[in-house]
Coordinates of C-alpha atoms in Angstrom, one line a residue:
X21 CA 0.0 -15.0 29.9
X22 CA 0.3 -13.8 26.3
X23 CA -2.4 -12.6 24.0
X24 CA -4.8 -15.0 22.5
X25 CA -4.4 -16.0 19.3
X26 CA -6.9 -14.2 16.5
X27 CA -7.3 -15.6 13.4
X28 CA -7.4 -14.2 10.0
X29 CA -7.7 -14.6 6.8
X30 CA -6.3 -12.3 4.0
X31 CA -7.9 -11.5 0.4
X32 CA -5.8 -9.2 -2.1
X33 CA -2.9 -10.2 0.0
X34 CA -0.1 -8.6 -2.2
X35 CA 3.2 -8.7 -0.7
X36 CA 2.4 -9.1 3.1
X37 CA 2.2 -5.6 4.0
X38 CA -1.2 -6.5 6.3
X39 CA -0.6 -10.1 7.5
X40 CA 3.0 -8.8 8.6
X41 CA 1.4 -6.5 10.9
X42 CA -1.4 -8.7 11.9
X43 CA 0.7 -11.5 12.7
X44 CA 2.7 -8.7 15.0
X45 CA -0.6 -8.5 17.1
X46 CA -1.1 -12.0 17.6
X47 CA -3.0 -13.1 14.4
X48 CA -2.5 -16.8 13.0
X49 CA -3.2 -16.4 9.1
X50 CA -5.5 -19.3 8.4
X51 CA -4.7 -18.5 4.5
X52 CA -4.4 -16.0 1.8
X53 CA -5.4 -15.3 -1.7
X54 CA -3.5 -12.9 -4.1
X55 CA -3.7 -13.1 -7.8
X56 CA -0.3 -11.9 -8.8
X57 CA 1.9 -15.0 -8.7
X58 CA 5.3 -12.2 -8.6
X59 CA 3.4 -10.8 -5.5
X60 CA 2.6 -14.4 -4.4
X61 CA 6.4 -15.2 -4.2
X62 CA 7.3 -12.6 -1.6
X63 CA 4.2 -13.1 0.2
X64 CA 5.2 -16.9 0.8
X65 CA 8.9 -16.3 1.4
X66 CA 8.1 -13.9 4.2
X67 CA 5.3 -14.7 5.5
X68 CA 4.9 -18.7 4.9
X69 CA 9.2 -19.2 5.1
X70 CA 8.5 -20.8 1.0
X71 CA 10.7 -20.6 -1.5
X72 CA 8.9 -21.5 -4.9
X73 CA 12.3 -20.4 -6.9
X74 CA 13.0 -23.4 -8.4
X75 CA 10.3 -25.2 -6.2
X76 CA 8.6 -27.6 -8.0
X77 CA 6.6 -28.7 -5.7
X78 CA 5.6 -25.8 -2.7
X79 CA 3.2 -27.2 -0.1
X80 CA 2.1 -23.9 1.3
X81 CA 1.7 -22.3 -2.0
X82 CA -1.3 -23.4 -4.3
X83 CA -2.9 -22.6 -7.5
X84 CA -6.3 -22.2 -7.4
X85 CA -5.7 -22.2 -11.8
X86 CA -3.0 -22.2 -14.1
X87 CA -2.5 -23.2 -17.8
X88 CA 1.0 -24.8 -16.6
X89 CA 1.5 -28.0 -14.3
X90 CA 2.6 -27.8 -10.9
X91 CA 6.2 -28.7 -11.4
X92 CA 6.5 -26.2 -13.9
X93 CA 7.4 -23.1 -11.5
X94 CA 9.2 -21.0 -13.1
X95 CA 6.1 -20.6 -15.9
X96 CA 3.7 -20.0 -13.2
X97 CA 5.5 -17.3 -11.3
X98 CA 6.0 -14.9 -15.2
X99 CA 2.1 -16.0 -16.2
X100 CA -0.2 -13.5 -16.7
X101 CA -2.9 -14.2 -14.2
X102 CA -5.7 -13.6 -16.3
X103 CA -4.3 -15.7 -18.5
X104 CA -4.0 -18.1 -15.6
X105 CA -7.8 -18.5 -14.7
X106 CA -8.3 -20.3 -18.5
X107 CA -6.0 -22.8 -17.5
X108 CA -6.8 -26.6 -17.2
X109 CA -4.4 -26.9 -13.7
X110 CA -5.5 -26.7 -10.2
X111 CA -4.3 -27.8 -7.2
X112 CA -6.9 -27.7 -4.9
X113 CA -9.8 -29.9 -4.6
X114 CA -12.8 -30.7 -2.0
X115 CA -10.5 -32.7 0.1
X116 CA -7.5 -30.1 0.0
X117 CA -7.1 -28.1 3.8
X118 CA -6.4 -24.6 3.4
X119 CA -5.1 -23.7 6.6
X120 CA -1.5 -22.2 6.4
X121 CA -1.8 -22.2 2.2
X122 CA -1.3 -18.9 -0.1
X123 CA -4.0 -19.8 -2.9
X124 CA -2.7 -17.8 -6.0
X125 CA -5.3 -16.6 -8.4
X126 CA -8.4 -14.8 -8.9
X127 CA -10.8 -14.1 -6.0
X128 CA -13.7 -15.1 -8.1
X129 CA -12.5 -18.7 -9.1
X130 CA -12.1 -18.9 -4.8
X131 CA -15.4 -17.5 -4.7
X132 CA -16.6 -20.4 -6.9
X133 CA -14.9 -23.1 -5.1
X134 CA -16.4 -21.9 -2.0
X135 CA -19.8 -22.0 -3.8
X136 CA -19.1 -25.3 -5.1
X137 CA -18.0 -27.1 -1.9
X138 CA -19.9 -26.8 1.1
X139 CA -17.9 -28.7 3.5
X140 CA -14.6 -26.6 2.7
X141 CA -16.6 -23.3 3.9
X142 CA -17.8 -25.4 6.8
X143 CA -14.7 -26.4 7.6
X144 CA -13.2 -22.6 7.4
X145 CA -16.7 -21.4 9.6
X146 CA -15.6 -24.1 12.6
X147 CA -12.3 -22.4 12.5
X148 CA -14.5 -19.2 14.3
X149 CA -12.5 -16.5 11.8
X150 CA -12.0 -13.4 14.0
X151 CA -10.5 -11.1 11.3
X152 CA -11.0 -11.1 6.8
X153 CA -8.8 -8.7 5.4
X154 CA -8.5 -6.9 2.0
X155 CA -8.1 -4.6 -0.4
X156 CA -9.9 -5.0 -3.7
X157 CA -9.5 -2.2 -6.2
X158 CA -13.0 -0.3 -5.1
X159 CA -12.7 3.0 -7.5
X160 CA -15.4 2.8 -9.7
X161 CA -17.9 -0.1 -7.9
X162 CA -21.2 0.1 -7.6
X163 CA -23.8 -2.2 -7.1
X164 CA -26.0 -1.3 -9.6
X165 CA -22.9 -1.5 -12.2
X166 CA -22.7 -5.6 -11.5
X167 CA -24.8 -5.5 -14.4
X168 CA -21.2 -5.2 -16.3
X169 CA -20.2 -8.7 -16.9
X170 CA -17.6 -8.0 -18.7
X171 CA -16.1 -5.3 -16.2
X172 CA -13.5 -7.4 -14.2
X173 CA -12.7 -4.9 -11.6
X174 CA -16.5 -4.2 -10.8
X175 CA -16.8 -7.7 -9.3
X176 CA -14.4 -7.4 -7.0
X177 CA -15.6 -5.8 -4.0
X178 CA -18.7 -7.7 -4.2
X179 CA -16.5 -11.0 -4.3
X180 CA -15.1 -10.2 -1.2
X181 CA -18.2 -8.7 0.6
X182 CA -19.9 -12.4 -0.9
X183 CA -16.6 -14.8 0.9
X184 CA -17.3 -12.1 4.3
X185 CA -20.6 -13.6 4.0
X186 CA -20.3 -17.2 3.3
X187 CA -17.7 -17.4 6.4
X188 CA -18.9 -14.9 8.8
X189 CA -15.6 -13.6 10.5
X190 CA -16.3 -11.4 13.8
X191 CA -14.8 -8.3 11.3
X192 CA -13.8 -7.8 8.2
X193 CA -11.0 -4.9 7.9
X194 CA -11.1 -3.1 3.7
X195 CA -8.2 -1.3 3.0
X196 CA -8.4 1.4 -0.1
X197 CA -7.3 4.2 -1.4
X198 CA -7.9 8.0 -1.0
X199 CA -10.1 7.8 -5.0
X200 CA -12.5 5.9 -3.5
X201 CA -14.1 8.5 -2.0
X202 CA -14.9 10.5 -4.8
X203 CA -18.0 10.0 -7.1
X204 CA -18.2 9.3 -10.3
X205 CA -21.1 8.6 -12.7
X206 CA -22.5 5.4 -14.2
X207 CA -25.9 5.8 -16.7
X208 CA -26.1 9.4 -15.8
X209 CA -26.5 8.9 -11.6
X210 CA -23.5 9.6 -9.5
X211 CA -22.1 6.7 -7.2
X212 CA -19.7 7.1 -4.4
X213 CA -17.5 3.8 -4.2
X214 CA -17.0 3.9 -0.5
X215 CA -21.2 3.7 0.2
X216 CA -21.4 0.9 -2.5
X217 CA -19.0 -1.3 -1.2
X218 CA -20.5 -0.1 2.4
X219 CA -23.9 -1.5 1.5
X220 CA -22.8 -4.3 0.1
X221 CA -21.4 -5.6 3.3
X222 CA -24.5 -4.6 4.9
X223 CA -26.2 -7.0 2.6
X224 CA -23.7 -10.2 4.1
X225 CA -24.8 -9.2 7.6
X226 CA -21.5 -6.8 8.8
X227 CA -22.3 -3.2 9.9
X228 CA -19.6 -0.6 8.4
X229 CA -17.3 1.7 10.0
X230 CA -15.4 3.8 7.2
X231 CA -12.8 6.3 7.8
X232 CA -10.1 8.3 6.3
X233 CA -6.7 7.6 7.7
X234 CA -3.1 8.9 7.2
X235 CA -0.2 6.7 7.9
X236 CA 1.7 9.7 8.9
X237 CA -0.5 9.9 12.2
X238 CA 0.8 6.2 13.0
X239 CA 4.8 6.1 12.7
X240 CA 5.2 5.6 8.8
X241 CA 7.1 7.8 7.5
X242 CA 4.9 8.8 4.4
X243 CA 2.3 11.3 3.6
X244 CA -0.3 8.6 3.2
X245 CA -4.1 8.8 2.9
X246 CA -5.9 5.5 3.1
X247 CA -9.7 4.3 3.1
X248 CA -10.1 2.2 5.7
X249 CA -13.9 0.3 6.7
X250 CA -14.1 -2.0 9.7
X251 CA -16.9 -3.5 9.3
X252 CA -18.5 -6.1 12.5
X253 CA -20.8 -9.1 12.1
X254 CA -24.3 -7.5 13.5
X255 CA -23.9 -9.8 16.7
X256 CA -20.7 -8.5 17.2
X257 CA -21.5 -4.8 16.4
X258 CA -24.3 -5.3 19.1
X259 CA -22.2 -6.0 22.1
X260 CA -19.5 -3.7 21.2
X261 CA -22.6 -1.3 21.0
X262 CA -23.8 -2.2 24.5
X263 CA -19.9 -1.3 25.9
X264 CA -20.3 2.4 23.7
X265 CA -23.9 3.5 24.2
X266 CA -23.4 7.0 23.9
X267 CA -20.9 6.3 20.4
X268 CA -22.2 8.4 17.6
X269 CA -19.9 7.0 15.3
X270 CA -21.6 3.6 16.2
X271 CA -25.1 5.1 16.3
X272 CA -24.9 6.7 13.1
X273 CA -23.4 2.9 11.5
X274 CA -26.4 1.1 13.2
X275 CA -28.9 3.7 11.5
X276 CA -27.1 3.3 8.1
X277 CA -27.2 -0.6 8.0
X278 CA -31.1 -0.7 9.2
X279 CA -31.9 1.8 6.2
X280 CA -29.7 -0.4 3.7
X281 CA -31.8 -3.3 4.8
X282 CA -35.3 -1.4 4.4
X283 CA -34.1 -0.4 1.1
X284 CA -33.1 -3.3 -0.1
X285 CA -34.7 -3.4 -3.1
X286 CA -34.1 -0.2 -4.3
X287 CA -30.9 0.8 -3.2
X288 CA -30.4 3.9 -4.8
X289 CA -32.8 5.3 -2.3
X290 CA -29.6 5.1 0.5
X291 CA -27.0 8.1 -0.7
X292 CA -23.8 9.6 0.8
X293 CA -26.4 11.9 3.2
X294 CA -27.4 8.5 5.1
X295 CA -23.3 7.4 5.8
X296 CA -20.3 9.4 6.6
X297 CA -16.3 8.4 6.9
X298 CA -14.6 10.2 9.7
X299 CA -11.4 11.9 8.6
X300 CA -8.7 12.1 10.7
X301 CA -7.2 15.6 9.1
X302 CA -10.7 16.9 9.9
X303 CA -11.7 15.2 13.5
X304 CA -8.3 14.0 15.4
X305 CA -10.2 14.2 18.3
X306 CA -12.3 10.7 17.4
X307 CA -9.4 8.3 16.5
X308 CA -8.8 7.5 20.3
X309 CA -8.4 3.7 20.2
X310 CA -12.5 3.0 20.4
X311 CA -13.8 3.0 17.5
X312 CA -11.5 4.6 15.6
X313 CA -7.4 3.5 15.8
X314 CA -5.4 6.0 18.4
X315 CA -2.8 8.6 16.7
X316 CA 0.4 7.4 17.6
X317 CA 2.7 10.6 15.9
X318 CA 1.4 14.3 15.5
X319 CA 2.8 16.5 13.3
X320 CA 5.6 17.6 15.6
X321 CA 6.8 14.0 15.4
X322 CA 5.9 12.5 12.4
X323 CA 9.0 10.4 11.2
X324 CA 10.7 12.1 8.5
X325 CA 12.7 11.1 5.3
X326 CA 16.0 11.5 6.5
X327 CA 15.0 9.7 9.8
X328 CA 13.3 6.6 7.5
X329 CA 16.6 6.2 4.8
X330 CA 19.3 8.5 5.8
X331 CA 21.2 5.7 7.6
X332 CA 21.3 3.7 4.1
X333 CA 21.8 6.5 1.9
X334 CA 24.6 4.8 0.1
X335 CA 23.9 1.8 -1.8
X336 CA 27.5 1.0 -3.0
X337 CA 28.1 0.0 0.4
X338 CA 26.6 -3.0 2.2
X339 CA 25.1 -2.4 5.2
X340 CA 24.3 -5.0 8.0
X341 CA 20.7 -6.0 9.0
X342 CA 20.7 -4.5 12.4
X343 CA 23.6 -3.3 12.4
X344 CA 22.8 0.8 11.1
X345 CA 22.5 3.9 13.2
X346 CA 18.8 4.9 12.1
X347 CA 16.4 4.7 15.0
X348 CA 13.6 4.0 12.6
X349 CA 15.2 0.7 11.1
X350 CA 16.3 -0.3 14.8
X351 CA 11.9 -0.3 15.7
X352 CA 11.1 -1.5 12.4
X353 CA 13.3 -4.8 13.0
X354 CA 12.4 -5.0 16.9
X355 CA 8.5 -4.6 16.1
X356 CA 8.8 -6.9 13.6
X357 CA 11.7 -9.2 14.8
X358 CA 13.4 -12.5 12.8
X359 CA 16.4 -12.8 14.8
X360 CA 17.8 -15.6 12.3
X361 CA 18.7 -12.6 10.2
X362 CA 21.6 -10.9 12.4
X363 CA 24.7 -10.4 10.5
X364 CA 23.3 -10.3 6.9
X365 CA 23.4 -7.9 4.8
X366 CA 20.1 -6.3 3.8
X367 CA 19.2 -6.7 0.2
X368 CA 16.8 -5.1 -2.8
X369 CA 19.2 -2.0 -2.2
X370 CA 20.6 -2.0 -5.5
X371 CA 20.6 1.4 -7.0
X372 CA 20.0 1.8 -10.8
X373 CA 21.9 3.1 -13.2
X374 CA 21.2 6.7 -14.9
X375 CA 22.8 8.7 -17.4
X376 CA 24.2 12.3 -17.0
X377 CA 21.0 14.0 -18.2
X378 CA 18.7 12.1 -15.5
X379 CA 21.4 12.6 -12.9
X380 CA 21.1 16.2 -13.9
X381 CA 17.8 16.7 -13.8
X382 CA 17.7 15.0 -10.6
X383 CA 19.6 17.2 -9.1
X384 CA 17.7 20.2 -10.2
X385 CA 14.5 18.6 -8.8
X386 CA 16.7 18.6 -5.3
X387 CA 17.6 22.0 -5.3
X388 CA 14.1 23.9 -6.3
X389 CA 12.4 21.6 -3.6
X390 CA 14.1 23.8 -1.1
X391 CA 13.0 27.4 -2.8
X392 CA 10.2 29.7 -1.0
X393 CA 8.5 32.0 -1.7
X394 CA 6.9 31.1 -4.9
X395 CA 10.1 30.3 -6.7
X396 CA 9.6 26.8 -6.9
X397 CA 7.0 27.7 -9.4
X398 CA 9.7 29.8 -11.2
X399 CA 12.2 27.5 -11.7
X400 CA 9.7 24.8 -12.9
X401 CA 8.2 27.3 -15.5
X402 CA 12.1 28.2 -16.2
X403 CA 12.6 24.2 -16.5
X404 CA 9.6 23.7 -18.8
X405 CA 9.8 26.6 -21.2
X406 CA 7.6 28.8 -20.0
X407 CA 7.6 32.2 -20.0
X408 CA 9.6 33.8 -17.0
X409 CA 9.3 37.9 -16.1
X410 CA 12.4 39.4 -15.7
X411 CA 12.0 39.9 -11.7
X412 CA 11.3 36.7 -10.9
X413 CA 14.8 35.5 -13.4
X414 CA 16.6 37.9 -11.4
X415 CA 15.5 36.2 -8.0
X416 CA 16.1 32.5 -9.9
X417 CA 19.6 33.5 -10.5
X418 CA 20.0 34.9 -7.0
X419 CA 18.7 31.8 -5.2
X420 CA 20.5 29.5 -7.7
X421 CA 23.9 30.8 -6.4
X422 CA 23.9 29.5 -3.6
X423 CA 23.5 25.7 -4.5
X424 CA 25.4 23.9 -7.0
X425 CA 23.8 21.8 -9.7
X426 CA 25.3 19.1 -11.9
X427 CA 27.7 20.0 -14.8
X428 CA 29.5 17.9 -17.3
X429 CA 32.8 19.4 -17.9
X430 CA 34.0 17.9 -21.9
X431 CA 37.2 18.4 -20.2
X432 CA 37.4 16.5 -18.0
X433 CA 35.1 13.9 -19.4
X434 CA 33.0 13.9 -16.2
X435 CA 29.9 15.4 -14.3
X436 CA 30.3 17.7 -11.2
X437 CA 28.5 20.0 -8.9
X438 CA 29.5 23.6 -9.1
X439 CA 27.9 26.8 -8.7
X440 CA 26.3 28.5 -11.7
X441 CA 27.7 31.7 -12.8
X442 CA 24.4 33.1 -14.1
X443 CA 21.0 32.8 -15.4
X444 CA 21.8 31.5 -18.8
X445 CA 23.8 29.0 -18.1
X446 CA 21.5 27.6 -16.0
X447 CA 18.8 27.6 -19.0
X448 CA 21.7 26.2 -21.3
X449 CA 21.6 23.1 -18.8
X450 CA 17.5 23.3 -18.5
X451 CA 17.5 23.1 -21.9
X452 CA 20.0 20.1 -21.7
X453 CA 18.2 17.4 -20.1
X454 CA 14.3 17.6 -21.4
X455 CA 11.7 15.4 -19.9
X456 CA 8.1 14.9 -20.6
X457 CA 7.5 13.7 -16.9
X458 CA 6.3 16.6 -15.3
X459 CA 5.4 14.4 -11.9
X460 CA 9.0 13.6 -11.5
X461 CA 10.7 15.4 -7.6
X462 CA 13.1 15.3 -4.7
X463 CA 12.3 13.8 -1.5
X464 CA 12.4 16.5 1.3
X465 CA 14.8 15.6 3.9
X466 CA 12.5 16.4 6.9
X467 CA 9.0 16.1 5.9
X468 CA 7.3 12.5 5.3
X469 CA 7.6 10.7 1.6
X470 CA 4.7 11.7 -0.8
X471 CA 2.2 8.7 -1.1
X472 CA 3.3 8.0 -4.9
X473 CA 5.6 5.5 -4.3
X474 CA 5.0 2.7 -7.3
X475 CA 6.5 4.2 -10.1
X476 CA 10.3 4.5 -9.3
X477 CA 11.0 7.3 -11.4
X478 CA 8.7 9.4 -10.1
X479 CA 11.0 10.2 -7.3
X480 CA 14.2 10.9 -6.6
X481 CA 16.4 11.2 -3.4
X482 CA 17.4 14.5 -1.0
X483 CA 20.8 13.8 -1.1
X484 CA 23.1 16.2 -3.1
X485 CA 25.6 12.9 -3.5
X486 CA 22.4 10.6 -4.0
X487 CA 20.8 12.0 -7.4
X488 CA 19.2 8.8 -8.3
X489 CA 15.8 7.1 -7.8
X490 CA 15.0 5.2 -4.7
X491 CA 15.7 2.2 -4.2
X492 CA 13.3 -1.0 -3.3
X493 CA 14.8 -1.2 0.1
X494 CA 14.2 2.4 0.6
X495 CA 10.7 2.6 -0.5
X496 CA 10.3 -0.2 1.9
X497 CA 11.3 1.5 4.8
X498 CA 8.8 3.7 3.6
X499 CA 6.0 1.4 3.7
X500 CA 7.2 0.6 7.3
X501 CA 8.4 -3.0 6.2
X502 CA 11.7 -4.3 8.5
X503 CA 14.8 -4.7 6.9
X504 CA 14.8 -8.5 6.7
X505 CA 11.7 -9.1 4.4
X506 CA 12.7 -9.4 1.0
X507 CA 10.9 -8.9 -2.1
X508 CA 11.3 -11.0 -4.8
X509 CA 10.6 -11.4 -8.3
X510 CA 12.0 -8.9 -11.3
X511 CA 13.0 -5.1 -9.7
X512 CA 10.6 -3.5 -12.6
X513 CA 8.4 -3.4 -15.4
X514 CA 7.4 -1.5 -18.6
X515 CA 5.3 -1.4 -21.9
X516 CA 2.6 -4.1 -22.2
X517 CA 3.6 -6.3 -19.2
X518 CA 2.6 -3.3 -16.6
X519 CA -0.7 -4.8 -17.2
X520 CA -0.2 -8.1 -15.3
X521 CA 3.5 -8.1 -13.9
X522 CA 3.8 -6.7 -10.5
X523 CA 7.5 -6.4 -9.8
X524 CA 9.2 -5.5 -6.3
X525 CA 8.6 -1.5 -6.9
X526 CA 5.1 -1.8 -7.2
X527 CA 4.7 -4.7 -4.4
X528 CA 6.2 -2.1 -2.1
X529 CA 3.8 0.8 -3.2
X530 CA 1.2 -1.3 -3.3
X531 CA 0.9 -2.8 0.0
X532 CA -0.2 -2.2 3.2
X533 CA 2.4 -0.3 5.7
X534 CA 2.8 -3.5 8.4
X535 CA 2.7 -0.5 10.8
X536 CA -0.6 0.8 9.9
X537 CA -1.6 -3.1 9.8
X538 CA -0.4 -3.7 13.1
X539 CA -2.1 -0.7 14.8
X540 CA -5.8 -1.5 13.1
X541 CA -5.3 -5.1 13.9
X542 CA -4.8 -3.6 17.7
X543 CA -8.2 -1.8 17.4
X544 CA -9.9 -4.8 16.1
X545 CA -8.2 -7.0 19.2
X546 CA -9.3 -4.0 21.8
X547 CA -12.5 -4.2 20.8
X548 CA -13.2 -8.1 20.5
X549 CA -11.7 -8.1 23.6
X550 CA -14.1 -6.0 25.0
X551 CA -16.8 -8.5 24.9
X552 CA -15.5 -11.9 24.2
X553 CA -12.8 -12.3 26.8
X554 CA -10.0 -12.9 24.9

């Protein structure tokens, strides 16, 4: 007998990343919400098998508003979605189901729909939601700073606590990153996002769980820190309390949402000294698959960067969707299988073009990232002018020999790696590819990706034969997404439109790893399991 279907529903959707790996547990999505419509198109490809390319009239994919009529597609996938929410087009009203649909647009025009029709959120309530999933930017909420109408981003968390609360799923799984966790200030008092957007689920009736998570500890191949609150309907929270008596994780959650409620009123009275999050860098020991998702890697076997792309590293070629050598890819495309895929060749691995100078500096970036010994720092002050003692030149120049950076030879009208013969030529070609990017480095070939993964040229690959930026497919297999899911959409963005557009590079660094996905929506399933049979 197979598992029981869960079902969910997903808010900030983005790409897929977290309704890919929910739907590899066993969840049926029931539907989704995203407000980027260049997001929205990979999401329904992927996840709803939509095309809206051309579509002009997609039944799985809605628009909650838009100043552009249905058939007019290929406006509503470039319009700016704030732009969107003035528009006089919808297409969804009270009689509209929303089961299977992808409702592009902002949460807070959903919100109001909900408000507005009664018998829709009945209608979602008799579907007995097991699972609402999300992750609203959370940085600088608080409740208190609601009071800023004209704050969009403010509204958000509260939004989705408020649609947690009209539906009243068994869970409700928030998904955030590291920044949340620090404090910042608002009217002189200091605010800790995390707690905020803990109370004000407390407030819809769900007691919180927060931890700190690293997707490194679960098979992702990335250096990854990630907010994650579970938070359980109260009923729910009971039972699974009953099964955990002795939990002090649960005990210190139960304490927590019976002083939010006392304190209703004055809210400010509940601070970061009534709440914790559990860190899995500082307590390992409490993420066993209870409460708290089970560590699936350690450090002696966290997947690595050559393990996650070395098996694609050239992009000239074409390589075959199941068909490569990397052990990594081969579980990525069995955990998350579409055998209709065989035999084609995987796309978004284009590599971009790049003159001499960035290939150059590239290439530097790959060599220091192997120094030790505190010449890293060297070469980087040698790289960006500053000054550099004599010893530590001497040491440069010594380490330097052995590996060869990137020439241009007017010779031979064309770039090569060679050896350098001594320190000044090696600041002759420092001096000849400048930057003003001082976050740009290499990937190291057997450690984990850095978590900065949205901005392309931020990074650049290990290989000596590779020095170029990543590309989409790679940062993918970053992310933990299978070879098969395509992201669609323009490749990348600049100047004004970064504000709105959200092409494939920042879909990819902005989602959810479906591994990390699949292993909370596990949890979730363990637990619920626990005490409702299923």
């Amino acid at each position: 007998m197979g598992k029981k279907k869960l079902k969910h529903i997903e808010l900030f959707a983005g790409c897929g990343g977290m309704s890919l790996g929910l739907e590899s547990d066993g969840y049926d999505l029931y539907f989704a919400n995203e407000l980027s419509p260049m997001a929205g198109e990979t999401f329904a490809y992927n996840i709803l098998g939509e095309t809206l390319e051309n579509n002009t009239n997609p039944k799985k994919t809605l628009w909650l508003k838009s100043q552009f009529k249905k058939k007019e597609i290929a406006n509503r996938l470039r319009e700016n979605p704030f732009e969107a929410s003035e528009g006089k087009y919808s297409d969804i009203d009270k009689n509209t189901s929303l089961k299977g649909k992808l409702l592009i647009g902002d949460i807070n025009i959903l919100l109001n729909l909900l408000k507005k029709t009664p018998e829709l959120v009945e209608e979602i309530k008799n579907e007995d939601i097991d699972l609402i999933s999300g992750g609203p930017p959370c940085q600088s909420f608080s409740l208190a700073g609601l009071r800023e109408k004209d704050n969009h981003k403010n509204t958000l968390p509260a939004s989705f606590a408020q649609i947690a609360g009209m539906i009243q799923p068994k869970t409700v799984l928030l998904e955030n990153v590291k920044g949340i966790t620090s404090p910042f200030t608002e009217d002189g008092k200091k605010y800790y996002a995390w707690l905020e957007v803990s109370k004000a689920f407390v407030l819809e009736g769900f007691v919180p769980v927060c931890m700190m998570l690293n997707s490194k500890y679960f098979g992702v191949p990335q250096n990854r820190p990630r907010f994650i609150l579970t938070a359980y309907r109260k009923d729910v929270f009971d039972k699974i309390f009953k099964k955990f008596p002795n939990s002090k994780i649960l005990k210190t959650s139960e304490g927590f949402y019976n002083n939010v409620l006392a304190n209703r009123e004055n809210l400010i009275n509940v601070t970061v000294k009534d709440f914790k999050y559990y860190d899995i860098e500082s307590n390992p020991e409490l993420f066993d698959g209870e409460i708290l998702p089970k560590i699936t890697h350690f450090e002696r076997d966290f997947i690595n960067t050559s393990e996650a792309i070395g098996d694609i590293r050239r992009p000239e070629r074409s390589y075959v969707f199941d068909n490569t050598k990397g052990k990594y890819a081969n579980l990525l495309n069995s955990t998350f299988p579409k055998y209709l895929y065989n035999g084609c060749i995987i796309k978004n691995h284009e590599q971009r073009n790049h003159s001499f100078i960035i290939k150059s500096r590239f290439r530097f970036y790959q060599v220091i990232e192997q120094f030790q010994n505190g010449l890293k720092k060297g070469a980087s002050d040698l790289f960006t002018g500053k000054e550099v003692s004599e010893e530590i030149r001497i040491k440069l120049l010594d380490e330097f020999s052995h590996h060869r950076l990137l020439f241009f030879s007017n010779e031979n009208n064309r770039d090569a790696l060679l050896f350098p013969k001594d320190i000044d030529e090696i600041e002759t070609l420092i001096k000849s590819i400048p930057t003003k990017k001082h976050s740009q480095r290499a990937l190291k070939e057997f450690e984990p990706a850095p978590a900065q993964l949205t901005i392309p040229d931020d990074l650049c690959h290990y290989d000596s034969e590779q020095t170029r930026t990543l590309t989409v497919r790679e940062m993918a297999r970053f992310q933990s997404f299978p070879d098969w899911f395509e992201f669609k959409s323009k490749v990348t963005t600049g100047g004004k439109m970064r504000r709105f557009e959200v092409p494939q590079y920042t879909q990819v660094g902005n989602a959810v790893p479906p591994l990390l996905a699949k292993i909370l929506g596990e949890t979730v399933r363990k637990q619920l399991k626990l005490i409702l049979l299923y």
